[in-house]
Amino acid sequence: MRKFSDLSDQEILALAISNEEEDSRIYADFAHALAENYPDSASIFSGMSAEEDEHRRDLIDAYTARFGSHIPLIRRQDIRGYIPRKAAWELRTRGIETIRGYVSEIEADAARFYREAAQRTTDAATRRLLGDLAQAEDTHVGVAREIEEQRLPLEKRDAEDQQARRRFVLQIVQPGLVGLMDGSVSTLAPVFAAALATHAPRNAFLVGLAASLGAGISMGFAEALSDDGKLSGRGAPLLRGLVCGAMTTLGGIGHTLPFLIGNFATAMAVAMGVVVVELIAIAWIRWKYQETPFGSAIVQIIFGGLLVFITGVLIGSAG
C-alpha cells in the first residue's frame, strides 16, 4: 500500500477524483434505497450526490489541464491509513439516523483529506482548488442540516422516524416476541414434567433441549411461510423466520440450561427463577413495543405461564 505522503500532485488529484465519484455514488445509492420509505431524506441525498459530482468535474478539469486525459486509478483502499467507505447496503438496515450520521462522517473525512492534500501539492492553482473543496466539505454538513431543516422539517422527520420504528416492530420485535412467548411458555410443561417425573436433571435438560430446538424450527418455518411481507409491511420472510425461530429456541433454552446442574433441588430453584425473569422480560417487551399496560401484560403473561407450569407439575407428579 502507498503512503499518502509519497503521492505526487498527479496521484493526489487522481485520488480526489476517485473519492468524489465514490461519495457521489454512495449518496445516490442512499437516495435510491430510501426513496420509498423516506422520500424527503432521499431528496436531500440526491442533492448531495449532485454536488459531489460537481466537485468531481472541477477536479477532472484541474487534472486534465496539468496532466492530460489519462487518469490513473487510485482508491482509498490503496492508501495506508485510509478507511474504505461502507456501501449503502451495509447501512440500510441500521435505521435512518445511522445513515444521517454516517453521511456527516463522510463529509468530515472529505474535508480532512482536502486539507492534507492542499498542504502536499506545490502547484498554486491545484492548492487553491483543494483548499476551496476543503472549505466546501467543511460547510457541507452545515448546508445539509440547513437543507434538512427546510426540506425535512421536524414533523416530517418525526414521521419518518415513526415509520422506521413501525417497520422495526413489524419485522423484528413482533416475530421475536411471538417466538419468545412460545418458547418460554410452551416448553414449561414438558421440561418440568420430565424433571418431577424422573428427579433427574439430565433427563429434564434433554427434554427441554429437544422441545426448544423442535419448537424453534417449527415456529421459524411457520413465520417464514405466513406471508411474503409485501402487503403487510412485515419484511423479508426469511429474516422473520430466523428471528422467530431463534427467539423460540432461546425462550425454551433459558429455563432448560439450569438442569445441567447436578443437584435436583438447586436446578429446580434456578430454573423457576429463570422462568420468572423470562415472563417479566416478555411483559416488558409487550409494554415497550406494543403499548400494552405493564400491569396488564404482567398479569396476562404470568397467568398463562402459571397455567402451563401447573400442567407440567401435575403431569410430572402423576408419573
PDB file of C-alpha atoms in Angstrom:
ATOM      1  CA  MET A   1       0.000   0.000   0.000  1.00  0.00           C
ATOM      2  CA  ARG A   2       1.115   3.574  -0.700  1.00  0.00           C
ATOM      3  CA  LYS A   3       1.734   6.243   1.911  1.00  0.00           C
ATOM      4  CA  PHE A   4      -0.239   9.422   1.388  1.00  0.00           C
ATOM      5  CA  SER A   5       2.944  11.447   1.900  1.00  0.00           C
ATOM      6  CA  ASP A   6       4.538   9.661  -1.083  1.00  0.00           C
ATOM      7  CA  LEU A   7       1.846  10.649  -3.593  1.00  0.00           C
ATOM      8  CA  SER A   8       2.644  13.122  -6.351  1.00  0.00           C
ATOM      9  CA  ASP A   9       0.355  16.011  -7.337  1.00  0.00           C
ATOM     10  CA  GLN A  10      -0.957  13.892 -10.192  1.00  0.00           C
ATOM     11  CA  GLU A  11      -1.757  10.989  -7.879  1.00  0.00           C
ATOM     12  CA  ILE A  12      -3.365  13.254  -5.268  1.00  0.00           C
ATOM     13  CA  LEU A  13      -5.729  14.675  -7.880  1.00  0.00           C
ATOM     14  CA  ALA A  14      -6.482  11.187  -9.212  1.00  0.00           C
ATOM     15  CA  LEU A  15      -7.299  10.018  -5.674  1.00  0.00           C
ATOM     16  CA  ALA A  16      -9.514  13.054  -5.094  1.00  0.00           C
ATOM     17  CA  ILE A  17     -11.428  12.328  -8.310  1.00  0.00           C
ATOM     18  CA  SER A  18     -11.920   8.715  -7.245  1.00  0.00           C
ATOM     19  CA  ASN A  19     -13.085   9.808  -3.797  1.00  0.00           C
ATOM     20  CA  GLU A  20     -15.664  12.243  -5.145  1.00  0.00           C
ATOM     21  CA  GLU A  21     -17.002   9.691  -7.597  1.00  0.00           C
ATOM     22  CA  GLU A  22     -17.373   7.091  -4.849  1.00  0.00           C
ATOM     23  CA  ASP A  23     -19.048   9.506  -2.418  1.00  0.00           C
ATOM     24  CA  SER A  24     -21.451  10.678  -5.122  1.00  0.00           C
ATOM     25  CA  ARG A  25     -22.473   7.102  -5.866  1.00  0.00           C
ATOM     26  CA  ILE A  26     -22.903   6.312  -2.151  1.00  0.00           C
ATOM     27  CA  TYR A  27     -25.263   9.284  -1.767  1.00  0.00           C
ATOM     28  CA  ALA A  28     -27.130   8.232  -4.913  1.00  0.00           C
ATOM     29  CA  ASP A  29     -27.445   4.706  -3.500  1.00  0.00           C
ATOM     30  CA  PHE A  30     -28.813   6.106  -0.230  1.00  0.00           C
ATOM     31  CA  ALA A  31     -31.308   8.204  -2.173  1.00  0.00           C
ATOM     32  CA  HIS A  32     -32.460   5.166  -4.166  1.00  0.00           C
ATOM     33  CA  ALA A  33     -32.686   2.927  -1.087  1.00  0.00           C
ATOM     34  CA  LEU A  34     -34.663   5.479   0.929  1.00  0.00           C
ATOM     35  CA  ALA A  35     -36.912   6.782  -1.861  1.00  0.00           C
ATOM     36  CA  GLU A  36     -39.890   4.568  -0.994  1.00  0.00           C
ATOM     37  CA  ASN A  37     -39.952   4.948   2.777  1.00  0.00           C
ATOM     38  CA  TYR A  38     -38.111   8.256   3.335  1.00  0.00           C
ATOM     39  CA  PRO A  39     -38.729  10.426   0.252  1.00  0.00           C
ATOM     40  CA  ASP A  40     -37.664  13.687   1.914  1.00  0.00           C
ATOM     41  CA  SER A  41     -34.331  12.316   3.131  1.00  0.00           C
ATOM     42  CA  ALA A  42     -33.842  10.661  -0.270  1.00  0.00           C
ATOM     43  CA  SER A  43     -34.245  14.056  -1.944  1.00  0.00           C
ATOM     44  CA  ILE A  44     -31.542  15.519   0.290  1.00  0.00           C
ATOM     45  CA  PHE A  45     -29.117  12.731  -0.568  1.00  0.00           C
ATOM     46  CA  SER A  46     -29.840  13.186  -4.272  1.00  0.00           C
ATOM     47  CA  GLY A  47     -28.831  16.831  -3.968  1.00  0.00           C
ATOM     48  CA  MET A  48     -25.641  15.906  -2.119  1.00  0.00           C
ATOM     49  CA  SER A  49     -24.819  13.343  -4.812  1.00  0.00           C
ATOM     50  CA  ALA A  50     -25.149  16.045  -7.471  1.00  0.00           C
ATOM     51  CA  GLU A  51     -22.861  18.382  -5.517  1.00  0.00           C
ATOM     52  CA  GLU A  52     -20.182  15.702  -5.170  1.00  0.00           C
ATOM     53  CA  ASP A  53     -20.437  15.143  -8.896  1.00  0.00           C
ATOM     54  CA  GLU A  54     -19.742  18.862  -9.470  1.00  0.00           C
ATOM     55  CA  HIS A  55     -16.631  18.555  -7.296  1.00  0.00           C
ATOM     56  CA  ARG A  56     -15.511  15.613  -9.408  1.00  0.00           C
ATOM     57  CA  ARG A  57     -15.870  17.631 -12.611  1.00  0.00           C
ATOM     58  CA  ASP A  58     -13.864  20.528 -11.142  1.00  0.00           C
ATOM     59  CA  LEU A  59     -11.102  18.120 -10.157  1.00  0.00           C
ATOM     60  CA  ILE A  60     -11.075  16.500 -13.597  1.00  0.00           C
ATOM     61  CA  ASP A  61     -10.738  19.929 -15.235  1.00  0.00           C
ATOM     62  CA  ALA A  62      -7.792  20.741 -12.977  1.00  0.00           C
ATOM     63  CA  TYR A  63      -6.218  17.338 -13.655  1.00  0.00           C
ATOM     64  CA  THR A  64      -6.525  17.447 -17.449  1.00  0.00           C
ATOM     65  CA  ALA A  65      -5.144  20.985 -17.548  1.00  0.00           C
ATOM     66  CA  ARG A  66      -1.958  19.796 -15.861  1.00  0.00           C
ATOM     67  CA  PHE A  67      -1.543  16.114 -16.700  1.00  0.00           C
ATOM     68  CA  GLY A  68      -3.614  15.238 -19.746  1.00  0.00           C
ATOM     69  CA  SER A  69      -6.616  12.989 -20.260  1.00  0.00           C
ATOM     70  CA  HIS A  70      -5.414   9.726 -18.685  1.00  0.00           C
ATOM     71  CA  ILE A  71      -6.386   9.452 -15.010  1.00  0.00           C
ATOM     72  CA  PRO A  72      -4.758   6.548 -13.129  1.00  0.00           C
ATOM     73  CA  LEU A  73      -6.955   4.526 -10.802  1.00  0.00           C
ATOM     74  CA  ILE A  74      -6.051   5.275  -7.186  1.00  0.00           C
ATOM     75  CA  ARG A  75      -8.557   4.477  -4.445  1.00  0.00           C
ATOM     76  CA  ARG A  76      -8.826   4.962  -0.699  1.00  0.00           C
ATOM     77  CA  GLN A  77      -8.090   1.318  -0.031  1.00  0.00           C
ATOM     78  CA  ASP A  78      -4.788   1.736  -1.892  1.00  0.00           C
ATOM     79  CA  ILE A  79      -3.559   4.313   0.644  1.00  0.00           C
ATOM     80  CA  ARG A  80      -2.263   3.331   4.048  1.00  0.00           C
ATOM     81  CA  GLY A  81      -4.323   4.698   6.932  1.00  0.00           C
ATOM     82  CA  TYR A  82      -7.500   5.432   4.988  1.00  0.00           C
ATOM     83  CA  ILE A  83     -10.653   3.552   5.921  1.00  0.00           C
ATOM     84  CA  PRO A  84     -12.728   2.397   2.930  1.00  0.00           C
ATOM     85  CA  ARG A  85     -16.291   3.695   2.720  1.00  0.00           C
ATOM     86  CA  LYS A  86     -19.164   1.442   3.703  1.00  0.00           C
ATOM     87  CA  ALA A  87     -21.576   0.667   0.877  1.00  0.00           C
ATOM     88  CA  ALA A  88     -25.206   1.749   1.149  1.00  0.00           C
ATOM     89  CA  TRP A  89     -26.410  -1.848   1.501  1.00  0.00           C
ATOM     90  CA  GLU A  90     -24.320  -2.268   4.647  1.00  0.00           C
ATOM     91  CA  LEU A  91     -26.201   0.529   6.416  1.00  0.00           C
ATOM     92  CA  ARG A  92     -29.721   0.459   5.015  1.00  0.00           C
ATOM     93  CA  THR A  93     -30.926  -1.940   7.731  1.00  0.00           C
ATOM     94  CA  ARG A  94     -29.469   0.113  10.598  1.00  0.00           C
ATOM     95  CA  GLY A  95     -32.014   2.922  10.577  1.00  0.00           C
ATOM     96  CA  ILE A  96     -32.310   6.378   9.095  1.00  0.00           C
ATOM     97  CA  GLU A  97     -30.439   8.088  11.961  1.00  0.00           C
ATOM     98  CA  THR A  98     -27.418   5.834  11.421  1.00  0.00           C
ATOM     99  CA  ILE A  99     -27.363   6.786   7.740  1.00  0.00           C
ATOM    100  CA  ARG A 100     -27.621  10.511   8.519  1.00  0.00           C
ATOM    101  CA  GLY A 101     -24.756  10.211  10.999  1.00  0.00           C
ATOM    102  CA  TYR A 102     -22.605   8.281   8.544  1.00  0.00           C
ATOM    103  CA  VAL A 103     -23.103  10.954   5.885  1.00  0.00           C
ATOM    104  CA  SER A 104     -21.780  13.563   8.330  1.00  0.00           C
ATOM    105  CA  GLU A 105     -18.706  11.378   8.878  1.00  0.00           C
ATOM    106  CA  ILE A 106     -18.148  11.181   5.110  1.00  0.00           C
ATOM    107  CA  GLU A 107     -18.165  14.960   4.790  1.00  0.00           C
ATOM    108  CA  ALA A 108     -15.794  15.410   7.745  1.00  0.00           C
ATOM    109  CA  ASP A 109     -13.406  12.819   6.298  1.00  0.00           C
ATOM    110  CA  ALA A 110     -13.502  14.516   2.894  1.00  0.00           C
ATOM    111  CA  ALA A 111     -12.685  17.920   4.402  1.00  0.00           C
ATOM    112  CA  ARG A 112      -9.740  16.432   6.291  1.00  0.00           C
ATOM    113  CA  PHE A 113      -8.462  14.768   3.111  1.00  0.00           C
ATOM    114  CA  TYR A 114      -8.555  18.027   1.122  1.00  0.00           C
ATOM    115  CA  ARG A 115      -6.742  19.956   3.845  1.00  0.00           C
ATOM    116  CA  GLU A 116      -3.961  17.363   3.886  1.00  0.00           C
ATOM    117  CA  ALA A 117      -3.875  17.213   0.094  1.00  0.00           C
ATOM    118  CA  ALA A 118      -3.647  21.010  -0.210  1.00  0.00           C
ATOM    119  CA  GLN A 119      -0.586  21.004   2.028  1.00  0.00           C
ATOM    120  CA  ARG A 120       1.104  18.351  -0.133  1.00  0.00           C
ATOM    121  CA  THR A 121       0.746  19.958  -3.556  1.00  0.00           C
ATOM    122  CA  THR A 122       3.184  22.545  -4.919  1.00  0.00           C
ATOM    123  CA  ASP A 123       1.010  23.944  -7.714  1.00  0.00           C
ATOM    124  CA  ALA A 124      -0.759  27.164  -6.725  1.00  0.00           C
ATOM    125  CA  ALA A 125      -3.901  26.560  -8.781  1.00  0.00           C
ATOM    126  CA  THR A 126      -4.263  22.987  -7.535  1.00  0.00           C
ATOM    127  CA  ARG A 127      -3.661  24.056  -3.968  1.00  0.00           C
ATOM    128  CA  ARG A 128      -6.324  26.743  -4.265  1.00  0.00           C
ATOM    129  CA  LEU A 129      -8.824  24.234  -5.672  1.00  0.00           C
ATOM    130  CA  LEU A 130      -8.132  21.686  -2.940  1.00  0.00           C
ATOM    131  CA  GLY A 131      -8.422  24.383  -0.283  1.00  0.00           C
ATOM    132  CA  ASP A 132     -11.739  25.523  -1.722  1.00  0.00           C
ATOM    133  CA  LEU A 133     -13.008  21.945  -1.702  1.00  0.00           C
ATOM    134  CA  ALA A 134     -11.913  21.532   1.913  1.00  0.00           C
ATOM    135  CA  GLN A 135     -13.974  24.577   2.817  1.00  0.00           C
ATOM    136  CA  ALA A 136     -16.893  23.257   0.779  1.00  0.00           C
ATOM    137  CA  GLU A 137     -16.800  19.921   2.583  1.00  0.00           C
ATOM    138  CA  ASP A 138     -16.447  21.688   5.946  1.00  0.00           C
ATOM    139  CA  THR A 139     -19.619  23.629   5.266  1.00  0.00           C
ATOM    140  CA  HIS A 140     -21.384  20.741   3.532  1.00  0.00           C
ATOM    141  CA  VAL A 141     -22.535  19.231   6.822  1.00  0.00           C
ATOM    142  CA  GLY A 142     -23.937  22.582   7.884  1.00  0.00           C
ATOM    143  CA  VAL A 143     -25.542  23.095   4.486  1.00  0.00           C
ATOM    144  CA  ALA A 144     -27.006  19.606   4.637  1.00  0.00           C
ATOM    145  CA  ARG A 145     -28.503  20.403   8.025  1.00  0.00           C
ATOM    146  CA  GLU A 146     -29.991  23.623   6.689  1.00  0.00           C
ATOM    147  CA  ILE A 147     -31.433  21.776   3.705  1.00  0.00           C
ATOM    148  CA  GLU A 148     -32.760  19.133   6.061  1.00  0.00           C
ATOM    149  CA  GLU A 149     -34.443  21.780   8.206  1.00  0.00           C
ATOM    150  CA  GLN A 150     -36.014  23.366   5.108  1.00  0.00           C
ATOM    151  CA  ARG A 151     -36.974  20.227   3.196  1.00  0.00           C
ATOM    152  CA  LEU A 152     -37.236  17.832   6.129  1.00  0.00           C
ATOM    153  CA  PRO A 153     -38.953  19.805   8.889  1.00  0.00           C
ATOM    154  CA  LEU A 154     -39.396  18.324  12.336  1.00  0.00           C
ATOM    155  CA  GLU A 155     -42.845  16.913  11.670  1.00  0.00           C
ATOM    156  CA  LYS A 156     -41.667  15.087   8.537  1.00  0.00           C
ATOM    157  CA  ARG A 157     -38.570  13.802  10.294  1.00  0.00           C
ATOM    158  CA  ASP A 158     -40.704  12.560  13.178  1.00  0.00           C
ATOM    159  CA  ALA A 159     -42.983  10.839  10.671  1.00  0.00           C
ATOM    160  CA  GLU A 160     -40.014   9.100   9.043  1.00  0.00           C
ATOM    161  CA  ASP A 161     -38.721   8.020  12.451  1.00  0.00           C
ATOM    162  CA  GLN A 162     -42.140   6.679  13.365  1.00  0.00           C
ATOM    163  CA  GLN A 163     -42.208   4.694  10.111  1.00  0.00           C
ATOM    164  CA  ALA A 164     -38.773   3.280  10.912  1.00  0.00           C
ATOM    165  CA  ARG A 165     -39.929   2.257  14.384  1.00  0.00           C
ATOM    166  CA  ARG A 166     -43.067   0.666  12.955  1.00  0.00           C
ATOM    167  CA  ARG A 167     -41.026  -1.402  10.491  1.00  0.00           C
ATOM    168  CA  PHE A 168     -38.668  -2.470  13.288  1.00  0.00           C
ATOM    169  CA  VAL A 169     -41.626  -3.610  15.365  1.00  0.00           C
ATOM    170  CA  LEU A 170     -43.249  -5.467  12.460  1.00  0.00           C
ATOM    171  CA  GLN A 171     -40.107  -7.094  11.099  1.00  0.00           C
ATOM    172  CA  ILE A 172     -38.059  -7.796  14.249  1.00  0.00           C
ATOM    173  CA  VAL A 173     -39.935  -7.245  17.510  1.00  0.00           C
ATOM    174  CA  GLN A 174     -43.212  -8.893  16.564  1.00  0.00           C
ATOM    175  CA  PRO A 175     -41.824 -12.215  15.244  1.00  0.00           C
ATOM    176  CA  GLY A 176     -39.217 -12.218  18.004  1.00  0.00           C
ATOM    177  CA  LEU A 177     -41.862 -11.691  20.693  1.00  0.00           C
ATOM    178  CA  VAL A 178     -44.096 -14.415  19.253  1.00  0.00           C
ATOM    179  CA  GLY A 179     -41.145 -16.802  19.305  1.00  0.00           C
ATOM    180  CA  LEU A 180     -40.031 -15.828  22.798  1.00  0.00           C
ATOM    181  CA  MET A 181     -43.546 -16.285  24.191  1.00  0.00           C
ATOM    182  CA  ASP A 182     -43.973 -19.648  22.503  1.00  0.00           C
ATOM    183  CA  GLY A 183     -40.554 -20.919  23.524  1.00  0.00           C
ATOM    184  CA  SER A 184     -40.799 -19.700  27.111  1.00  0.00           C
ATOM    185  CA  VAL A 185     -44.359 -20.839  27.795  1.00  0.00           C
ATOM    186  CA  SER A 186     -44.906 -23.917  25.652  1.00  0.00           C
ATOM    187  CA  THR A 187     -41.778 -25.713  26.877  1.00  0.00           C
ATOM    188  CA  LEU A 188     -42.574 -25.218  30.570  1.00  0.00           C
ATOM    189  CA  ALA A 189     -44.867 -28.242  30.771  1.00  0.00           C
ATOM    190  CA  PRO A 190     -42.547 -30.855  29.190  1.00  0.00           C
ATOM    191  CA  VAL A 191     -39.430 -29.605  30.985  1.00  0.00           C
ATOM    192  CA  PHE A 192     -40.880 -29.515  34.487  1.00  0.00           C
ATOM    193  CA  ALA A 193     -42.965 -32.646  33.908  1.00  0.00           C
ATOM    194  CA  ALA A 194     -39.802 -34.536  32.976  1.00  0.00           C
ATOM    195  CA  ALA A 195     -37.937 -33.071  35.950  1.00  0.00           C
ATOM    196  CA  LEU A 196     -40.597 -34.014  38.512  1.00  0.00           C
ATOM    197  CA  ALA A 197     -41.304 -37.409  36.960  1.00  0.00           C
ATOM    198  CA  THR A 198     -37.684 -38.555  36.998  1.00  0.00           C
ATOM    199  CA  HIS A 199     -35.944 -36.270  39.534  1.00  0.00           C
ATOM    200  CA  ALA A 200     -33.007 -36.482  37.123  1.00  0.00           C
ATOM    201  CA  PRO A 201     -31.791 -33.055  35.945  1.00  0.00           C
ATOM    202  CA  ARG A 202     -30.119 -34.560  32.866  1.00  0.00           C
ATOM    203  CA  ASN A 203     -33.417 -36.038  31.656  1.00  0.00           C
ATOM    204  CA  ALA A 204     -35.143 -32.687  32.076  1.00  0.00           C
ATOM    205  CA  PHE A 205     -32.313 -31.000  30.180  1.00  0.00           C
ATOM    206  CA  LEU A 206     -32.573 -33.385  27.241  1.00  0.00           C
ATOM    207  CA  VAL A 207     -36.352 -32.997  27.068  1.00  0.00           C
ATOM    208  CA  GLY A 208     -36.053 -29.208  27.256  1.00  0.00           C
ATOM    209  CA  LEU A 209     -33.330 -29.126  24.602  1.00  0.00           C
ATOM    210  CA  ALA A 210     -35.389 -31.258  22.224  1.00  0.00           C
ATOM    211  CA  ALA A 211     -38.547 -29.234  22.871  1.00  0.00           C
ATOM    212  CA  SER A 212     -36.732 -25.896  22.405  1.00  0.00           C
ATOM    213  CA  LEU A 213     -35.000 -26.846  19.160  1.00  0.00           C
ATOM    214  CA  GLY A 214     -38.111 -28.508  17.774  1.00  0.00           C
ATOM    215  CA  ALA A 215     -40.278 -25.519  18.635  1.00  0.00           C
ATOM    216  CA  GLY A 216     -37.691 -23.140  17.141  1.00  0.00           C
ATOM    217  CA  ILE A 217     -37.615 -24.988  13.838  1.00  0.00           C
ATOM    218  CA  SER A 218     -41.413 -25.262  13.725  1.00  0.00           C
ATOM    219  CA  MET A 219     -42.048 -21.613  14.607  1.00  0.00           C
ATOM    220  CA  GLY A 220     -39.350 -20.414  12.220  1.00  0.00           C
ATOM    221  CA  PHE A 221     -40.939 -22.205   9.283  1.00  0.00           C
ATOM    222  CA  ALA A 222     -44.443 -21.123  10.325  1.00  0.00           C
ATOM    223  CA  GLU A 223     -43.437 -17.466  10.484  1.00  0.00           C
ATOM    224  CA  ALA A 224     -41.489 -17.532   7.208  1.00  0.00           C
ATOM    225  CA  LEU A 225     -44.394 -19.165   5.372  1.00  0.00           C
ATOM    226  CA  SER A 226     -47.119 -16.996   6.913  1.00  0.00           C
ATOM    227  CA  ASP A 227     -46.861 -14.219   4.281  1.00  0.00           C
ATOM    228  CA  ASP A 228     -44.323 -12.645   1.939  1.00  0.00           C
ATOM    229  CA  GLY A 229     -44.390  -9.332   3.809  1.00  0.00           C
ATOM    230  CA  LYS A 230     -45.093  -7.202   0.740  1.00  0.00           C
ATOM    231  CA  LEU A 231     -48.626  -6.178   1.643  1.00  0.00           C
ATOM    232  CA  SER A 232     -48.319  -6.384   5.407  1.00  0.00           C
ATOM    233  CA  GLY A 233     -45.010  -4.489   5.539  1.00  0.00           C
ATOM    234  CA  ARG A 234     -43.577  -7.214   7.762  1.00  0.00           C
ATOM    235  CA  GLY A 235     -40.371  -7.549   5.747  1.00  0.00           C
ATOM    236  CA  ALA A 236     -38.477 -10.469   4.286  1.00  0.00           C
ATOM    237  CA  PRO A 237     -39.953 -13.863   5.254  1.00  0.00           C
ATOM    238  CA  LEU A 238     -36.505 -15.400   5.742  1.00  0.00           C
ATOM    239  CA  LEU A 239     -35.472 -12.730   8.245  1.00  0.00           C
ATOM    240  CA  ARG A 240     -38.725 -13.006  10.172  1.00  0.00           C
ATOM    241  CA  GLY A 241     -38.433 -16.798  10.228  1.00  0.00           C
ATOM    242  CA  LEU A 242     -34.869 -16.672  11.527  1.00  0.00           C
ATOM    243  CA  VAL A 243     -35.766 -14.139  14.225  1.00  0.00           C
ATOM    244  CA  CYS A 244     -38.851 -16.065  15.320  1.00  0.00           C
ATOM    245  CA  GLY A 245     -37.078 -19.424  15.310  1.00  0.00           C
ATOM    246  CA  ALA A 246     -34.055 -18.126  17.204  1.00  0.00           C
ATOM    247  CA  MET A 247     -36.158 -16.422  19.873  1.00  0.00           C
ATOM    248  CA  THR A 248     -38.359 -19.504  20.262  1.00  0.00           C
ATOM    249  CA  THR A 249     -35.285 -21.641  20.893  1.00  0.00           C
ATOM    250  CA  LEU A 250     -33.851 -19.028  23.256  1.00  0.00           C
ATOM    251  CA  GLY A 251     -37.098 -18.880  25.220  1.00  0.00           C
ATOM    252  CA  GLY A 252     -37.029 -22.630  25.831  1.00  0.00           C
ATOM    253  CA  ILE A 253     -33.301 -22.953  26.405  1.00  0.00           C
ATOM    254  CA  GLY A 254     -33.359 -20.317  29.156  1.00  0.00           C
ATOM    255  CA  HIS A 255     -35.089 -22.496  31.750  1.00  0.00           C
ATOM    256  CA  THR A 256     -33.582 -25.693  30.324  1.00  0.00           C
ATOM    257  CA  LEU A 257     -29.927 -24.837  30.961  1.00  0.00           C
ATOM    258  CA  PRO A 258     -30.278 -24.846  34.791  1.00  0.00           C
ATOM    259  CA  PHE A 259     -30.882 -28.602  34.587  1.00  0.00           C
ATOM    260  CA  LEU A 260     -27.229 -29.012  33.742  1.00  0.00           C
ATOM    261  CA  ILE A 261     -26.778 -28.533  37.488  1.00  0.00           C
ATOM    262  CA  GLY A 262     -26.367 -31.938  39.095  1.00  0.00           C
ATOM    263  CA  ASN A 263     -28.343 -31.219  42.264  1.00  0.00           C
ATOM    264  CA  PHE A 264     -32.066 -31.598  41.546  1.00  0.00           C
ATOM    265  CA  ALA A 265     -33.346 -29.096  44.130  1.00  0.00           C
ATOM    266  CA  THR A 266     -30.857 -26.434  43.060  1.00  0.00           C
ATOM    267  CA  ALA A 267     -31.617 -26.986  39.374  1.00  0.00           C
ATOM    268  CA  MET A 268     -35.364 -26.653  40.015  1.00  0.00           C
ATOM    269  CA  ALA A 269     -34.917 -23.450  42.018  1.00  0.00           C
ATOM    270  CA  VAL A 270     -32.688 -21.829  39.396  1.00  0.00           C
ATOM    271  CA  ALA A 271     -34.987 -22.921  36.548  1.00  0.00           C
ATOM    272  CA  MET A 272     -38.043 -21.415  38.260  1.00  0.00           C
ATOM    273  CA  GLY A 273     -36.117 -18.180  38.822  1.00  0.00           C
ATOM    274  CA  VAL A 274     -35.232 -18.060  35.123  1.00  0.00           C
ATOM    275  CA  VAL A 275     -38.900 -18.589  34.230  1.00  0.00           C
ATOM    276  CA  VAL A 276     -39.876 -15.547  36.307  1.00  0.00           C
ATOM    277  CA  VAL A 277     -37.224 -13.434  34.537  1.00  0.00           C
ATOM    278  CA  GLU A 278     -38.415 -14.666  31.124  1.00  0.00           C
ATOM    279  CA  LEU A 279     -42.042 -13.799  31.832  1.00  0.00           C
ATOM    280  CA  ILE A 280     -41.145 -10.334  33.124  1.00  0.00           C
ATOM    281  CA  ALA A 281     -38.997  -9.740  30.017  1.00  0.00           C
ATOM    282  CA  ILE A 282     -41.895 -10.710  27.760  1.00  0.00           C
ATOM    283  CA  ALA A 283     -44.220  -8.377  29.637  1.00  0.00           C
ATOM    284  CA  TRP A 284     -41.679  -5.535  29.325  1.00  0.00           C
ATOM    285  CA  ILE A 285     -41.309  -6.046  25.562  1.00  0.00           C
ATOM    286  CA  ARG A 286     -45.090  -6.004  25.143  1.00  0.00           C
ATOM    287  CA  TRP A 287     -45.277  -2.786  27.181  1.00  0.00           C
ATOM    288  CA  LYS A 288     -42.344  -1.181  25.324  1.00  0.00           C
ATOM    289  CA  TYR A 289     -43.271  -2.001  21.735  1.00  0.00           C
ATOM    290  CA  GLN A 290     -46.939  -2.979  21.721  1.00  0.00           C
ATOM    291  CA  GLU A 291     -48.228  -0.301  24.095  1.00  0.00           C
ATOM    292  CA  THR A 292     -49.724  -2.897  26.424  1.00  0.00           C
ATOM    293  CA  PRO A 293     -50.075  -1.587  30.013  1.00  0.00           C
ATOM    294  CA  PHE A 294     -47.251  -3.157  32.005  1.00  0.00           C
ATOM    295  CA  GLY A 295     -49.504  -4.365  34.809  1.00  0.00           C
ATOM    296  CA  SER A 296     -51.894  -5.932  32.335  1.00  0.00           C
ATOM    297  CA  ALA A 297     -49.025  -7.551  30.422  1.00  0.00           C
ATOM    298  CA  ILE A 298     -47.573  -8.987  33.644  1.00  0.00           C
ATOM    299  CA  VAL A 299     -50.928 -10.449  34.698  1.00  0.00           C
ATOM    300  CA  GLN A 300     -51.607 -11.962  31.270  1.00  0.00           C
ATOM    301  CA  ILE A 301     -48.165 -13.489  30.814  1.00  0.00           C
ATOM    302  CA  ILE A 302     -47.764 -14.780  34.361  1.00  0.00           C
ATOM    303  CA  PHE A 303     -51.305 -16.204  34.372  1.00  0.00           C
ATOM    304  CA  GLY A 304     -50.688 -18.065  31.107  1.00  0.00           C
ATOM    305  CA  GLY A 305     -47.246 -19.233  32.207  1.00  0.00           C
ATOM    306  CA  LEU A 306     -48.597 -20.349  35.566  1.00  0.00           C
ATOM    307  CA  LEU A 307     -51.285 -22.475  33.922  1.00  0.00           C
ATOM    308  CA  VAL A 308     -48.714 -24.237  31.736  1.00  0.00           C
ATOM    309  CA  PHE A 309     -46.335 -24.665  34.692  1.00  0.00           C
ATOM    310  CA  ILE A 310     -49.077 -26.202  36.834  1.00  0.00           C
ATOM    311  CA  THR A 311     -49.921 -28.540  33.955  1.00  0.00           C
ATOM    312  CA  GLY A 312     -46.330 -29.735  33.841  1.00  0.00           C
ATOM    313  CA  VAL A 313     -46.182 -30.138  37.622  1.00  0.00           C
ATOM    314  CA  LEU A 314     -49.399 -32.174  37.731  1.00  0.00           C
ATOM    315  CA  ILE A 315     -48.316 -34.453  34.898  1.00  0.00           C
ATOM    316  CA  GLY A 316     -44.812 -34.868  36.328  1.00  0.00           C
ATOM    317  CA  SER A 317     -46.127 -35.601  39.827  1.00  0.00           C
ATOM    318  CA  ALA A 318     -48.530 -38.191  38.425  1.00  0.00           C
ATOM    319  CA  GLY A 319     -45.581 -40.007  36.907  1.00  0.00           C
TER     320      GLY A 319
END
